[in-house]
Amino acid sequence: MSKFMTRFLTDESGATAIEYGLIAALIAAVLIGTLTTVGTSLNAKFKDIEDAVKAG
């Protein structure tokens, strides 16, 4: 039982998986924020082009 507890307490593989999960979540949050901002700007540009085409 002592060997099991020692191995369990020194095992860091679960911590690594959690760290990778946190990194993936952070990257996803940054991508969502960036793409939302770019999408809004792009939508405004297309609206300007649409208005110019309709006026011309």
mmCIF file of N, CA and C in Angstrom:
data_model
loop_
_atom_site.group_PDB
_atom_site.id
_atom_site.type_symbol
_atom_site.label_atom_id
_atom_site.label_comp_id
_atom_site.label_asym_id
_atom_site.label_seq_id
_atom_site.Cartn_x
_atom_site.Cartn_y
_atom_site.Cartn_z
ATOM 1 N N MET A 1 0.823 -1.193 0.000
ATOM 2 C CA MET A 1 0.000 0.000 0.000
ATOM 3 C C MET A 1 0.867 1.257 0.000
ATOM 4 N N SER A 2 2.005 1.187 0.655
ATOM 5 C CA SER A 2 2.910 2.322 0.731
ATOM 6 C C SER A 2 3.469 2.656 -0.650
ATOM 7 N N LYS A 3 3.807 1.637 -1.432
ATOM 8 C CA LYS A 3 4.324 1.866 -2.787
ATOM 9 C C LYS A 3 3.263 2.536 -3.656
ATOM 10 N N PHE A 4 2.014 2.092 -3.500
ATOM 11 C CA PHE A 4 0.913 2.653 -4.281
ATOM 12 C C PHE A 4 0.744 4.142 -3.973
ATOM 13 N N MET A 5 0.752 4.507 -2.695
ATOM 14 C CA MET A 5 0.589 5.908 -2.312
ATOM 15 C C MET A 5 1.756 6.759 -2.797
ATOM 16 N N THR A 6 2.955 6.229 -2.712
ATOM 17 C CA THR A 6 4.133 6.961 -3.171
ATOM 18 C C THR A 6 4.054 7.192 -4.674
ATOM 19 N N ARG A 7 3.688 6.155 -5.416
ATOM 20 C CA ARG A 7 3.549 6.281 -6.868
ATOM 21 C C ARG A 7 2.426 7.250 -7.223
ATOM 22 N N PHE A 8 1.329 7.178 -6.485
ATOM 23 C CA PHE A 8 0.184 8.056 -6.752
ATOM 24 C C PHE A 8 0.540 9.517 -6.496
ATOM 25 N N LEU A 9 1.254 9.781 -5.439
ATOM 26 C CA LEU A 9 1.598 11.155 -5.090
ATOM 27 C C LEU A 9 2.669 11.756 -6.001
ATOM 28 N N THR A 10 3.514 10.933 -6.589
ATOM 29 C CA THR A 10 4.565 11.446 -7.473
ATOM 30 C C THR A 10 4.167 11.453 -8.944
ATOM 31 N N ASP A 11 3.038 10.853 -9.281
ATOM 32 C CA ASP A 11 2.583 10.800 -10.678
ATOM 33 C C ASP A 11 2.067 12.170 -11.100
ATOM 34 N N GLU A 12 2.641 12.723 -12.155
ATOM 35 C CA GLU A 12 2.247 14.042 -12.636
ATOM 36 C C GLU A 12 1.588 14.004 -14.010
ATOM 37 N N SER A 13 1.218 12.847 -14.495
ATOM 38 C CA SER A 13 0.639 12.759 -15.833
ATOM 39 C C SER A 13 -0.731 13.423 -15.891
ATOM 40 N N GLY A 14 -1.503 13.367 -14.823
ATOM 41 C CA GLY A 14 -2.803 14.042 -14.805
ATOM 42 C C GLY A 14 -2.655 15.548 -14.854
ATOM 43 N N ALA A 15 -1.659 16.065 -14.169
ATOM 44 C CA ALA A 15 -1.419 17.509 -14.181
ATOM 45 C C ALA A 15 -1.060 17.977 -15.590
ATOM 46 N N THR A 16 -0.310 17.184 -16.308
ATOM 47 C CA THR A 16 0.063 17.546 -17.673
ATOM 48 C C THR A 16 -1.167 17.612 -18.561
ATOM 49 N N ALA A 17 -2.073 16.662 -18.422
ATOM 50 C CA ALA A 17 -3.294 16.666 -19.227
ATOM 51 C C ALA A 17 -4.144 17.895 -18.910
ATOM 52 N N ILE A 18 -4.212 18.270 -17.656
ATOM 53 C CA ILE A 18 -4.975 19.457 -17.272
ATOM 54 C C ILE A 18 -4.328 20.710 -17.858
ATOM 55 N N GLU A 19 -3.022 20.776 -17.825
ATOM 56 C CA GLU A 19 -2.326 21.927 -18.395
ATOM 57 C C GLU A 19 -2.585 22.044 -19.895
ATOM 58 N N TYR A 20 -2.541 20.942 -20.602
ATOM 59 C CA TYR A 20 -2.841 20.971 -22.039
ATOM 60 C C TYR A 20 -4.281 21.415 -22.279
ATOM 61 N N GLY A 21 -5.194 20.972 -21.439
ATOM 62 C CA GLY A 21 -6.586 21.397 -21.565
ATOM 63 C C GLY A 21 -6.745 22.888 -21.349
ATOM 64 N N LEU A 22 -6.044 23.437 -20.357
ATOM 65 C CA LEU A 22 -6.106 24.874 -20.101
ATOM 66 C C LEU A 22 -5.502 25.675 -21.248
ATOM 67 N N ILE A 23 -4.419 25.192 -21.811
ATOM 68 C CA ILE A 23 -3.806 25.874 -22.954
ATOM 69 C C ILE A 23 -4.758 25.866 -24.145
ATOM 70 N N ALA A 24 -5.386 24.729 -24.402
ATOM 71 C CA ALA A 24 -6.338 24.635 -25.516
ATOM 72 C C ALA A 24 -7.523 25.574 -25.304
ATOM 73 N N ALA A 25 -8.012 25.668 -24.075
ATOM 74 C CA ALA A 25 -9.130 26.571 -23.782
ATOM 75 C C ALA A 25 -8.726 28.024 -23.970
ATOM 76 N N LEU A 26 -7.523 28.376 -23.563
ATOM 77 C CA LEU A 26 -7.035 29.743 -23.742
ATOM 78 C C LEU A 26 -6.896 30.090 -25.219
ATOM 79 N N ILE A 27 -6.348 29.176 -25.992
ATOM 80 C CA ILE A 27 -6.209 29.401 -27.432
ATOM 81 C C ILE A 27 -7.587 29.554 -28.081
ATOM 82 N N ALA A 28 -8.537 28.723 -27.680
ATOM 83 C CA ALA A 28 -9.885 28.815 -28.236
ATOM 84 C C ALA A 28 -10.525 30.158 -27.897
ATOM 85 N N ALA A 29 -10.344 30.630 -26.675
ATOM 86 C CA ALA A 29 -10.924 31.911 -26.273
ATOM 87 C C ALA A 29 -10.319 33.061 -27.078
ATOM 88 N N VAL A 30 -9.020 33.030 -27.285
ATOM 89 C CA VAL A 30 -8.354 34.077 -28.076
ATOM 90 C C VAL A 30 -8.838 34.032 -29.524
ATOM 91 N N LEU A 31 -8.954 32.836 -30.079
ATOM 92 C CA LEU A 31 -9.433 32.714 -31.461
ATOM 93 C C LEU A 31 -10.859 33.231 -31.603
ATOM 94 N N ILE A 32 -11.714 32.895 -30.666
ATOM 95 C CA ILE A 32 -13.109 33.357 -30.739
ATOM 96 C C ILE A 32 -13.163 34.874 -30.672
ATOM 97 N N GLY A 33 -12.399 35.459 -29.766
ATOM 98 C CA GLY A 33 -12.380 36.918 -29.661
ATOM 99 C C GLY A 33 -11.847 37.582 -30.913
ATOM 100 N N THR A 34 -10.768 37.045 -31.444
ATOM 101 C CA THR A 34 -10.161 37.613 -32.648
ATOM 102 C C THR A 34 -11.092 37.476 -33.847
ATOM 103 N N LEU A 35 -11.644 36.299 -34.033
ATOM 104 C CA LEU A 35 -12.519 36.080 -35.191
ATOM 105 C C LEU A 35 -13.802 36.890 -35.092
ATOM 106 N N THR A 36 -14.295 37.111 -33.895
ATOM 107 C CA THR A 36 -15.483 37.945 -33.728
ATOM 108 C C THR A 36 -15.181 39.379 -34.141
ATOM 109 N N THR A 37 -14.041 39.889 -33.716
ATOM 110 C CA THR A 37 -13.654 41.258 -34.068
ATOM 111 C C THR A 37 -13.425 41.389 -35.575
ATOM 112 N N VAL A 38 -12.699 40.443 -36.140
ATOM 113 C CA VAL A 38 -12.436 40.476 -37.581
ATOM 114 C C VAL A 38 -13.744 40.324 -38.356
ATOM 115 N N GLY A 39 -14.623 39.451 -37.893
ATOM 116 C CA GLY A 39 -15.905 39.249 -38.570
ATOM 117 C C GLY A 39 -16.752 40.504 -38.574
ATOM 118 N N THR A 40 -16.752 41.224 -37.463
ATOM 119 C CA THR A 40 -17.518 42.469 -37.382
ATOM 120 C C THR A 40 -16.955 43.508 -38.347
ATOM 121 N N SER A 41 -15.643 43.635 -38.375
ATOM 122 C CA SER A 41 -15.011 44.591 -39.295
ATOM 123 C C SER A 41 -15.269 44.204 -40.740
ATOM 124 N N LEU A 42 -15.167 42.931 -41.033
ATOM 125 C CA LEU A 42 -15.388 42.458 -42.393
ATOM 126 C C LEU A 42 -16.841 42.675 -42.822
ATOM 127 N N ASN A 43 -17.751 42.452 -41.911
ATOM 128 C CA ASN A 43 -19.170 42.669 -42.202
ATOM 129 C C ASN A 43 -19.421 44.139 -42.518
ATOM 130 N N ALA A 44 -18.790 45.041 -41.790
ATOM 131 C CA ALA A 44 -18.944 46.467 -42.055
ATOM 132 C C ALA A 44 -18.385 46.825 -43.430
ATOM 133 N N LYS A 45 -17.253 46.255 -43.801
ATOM 134 C CA LYS A 45 -16.669 46.525 -45.123
ATOM 135 C C LYS A 45 -17.600 46.046 -46.241
ATOM 136 N N PHE A 46 -18.163 44.851 -46.083
ATOM 137 C CA PHE A 46 -19.084 44.339 -47.099
ATOM 138 C C PHE A 46 -20.342 45.197 -47.186
ATOM 139 N N LYS A 47 -20.779 45.729 -46.062
ATOM 140 C CA LYS A 47 -21.953 46.606 -46.062
ATOM 141 C C LYS A 47 -21.632 47.890 -46.827
ATOM 142 N N ASP A 48 -20.415 48.432 -46.635
ATOM 143 C CA ASP A 48 -20.004 49.623 -47.384
ATOM 144 C C ASP A 48 -19.962 49.336 -48.887
ATOM 145 N N ILE A 49 -19.457 48.177 -49.256
ATOM 146 C CA ILE A 49 -19.396 47.798 -50.677
ATOM 147 C C ILE A 49 -20.792 47.624 -51.240
ATOM 148 N N GLU A 50 -21.682 46.995 -50.468
ATOM 149 C CA GLU A 50 -23.067 46.821 -50.916
ATOM 150 C C GLU A 50 -23.748 48.164 -51.132
ATOM 151 N N ASP A 51 -23.552 49.107 -50.213
ATOM 152 C CA ASP A 51 -24.154 50.430 -50.349
ATOM 153 C C ASP A 51 -23.600 51.150 -51.570
ATOM 154 N N ALA A 52 -22.298 50.997 -51.826
ATOM 155 C CA ALA A 52 -21.695 51.658 -52.986
ATOM 156 C C ALA A 52 -22.227 51.082 -54.288
ATOM 157 N N VAL A 53 -22.415 49.776 -54.327
ATOM 158 C CA VAL A 53 -22.936 49.123 -55.535
ATOM 159 C C VAL A 53 -24.376 49.540 -55.781
ATOM 160 N N LYS A 54 -25.164 49.596 -54.710
ATOM 161 C CA LYS A 54 -26.568 49.995 -54.868
ATOM 162 C C LYS A 54 -26.689 51.466 -55.313
ATOM 163 N N ALA A 55 -25.795 52.328 -54.826
ATOM 164 C CA ALA A 55 -25.846 53.741 -55.186
ATOM 165 C C ALA A 55 -25.339 53.977 -56.617
ATOM 166 N N GLY A 56 -24.435 53.102 -57.066
ATOM 167 C CA GLY A 56 -23.808 53.310 -58.384
ATOM 168 C C GLY A 56 -24.590 52.693 -59.439
#
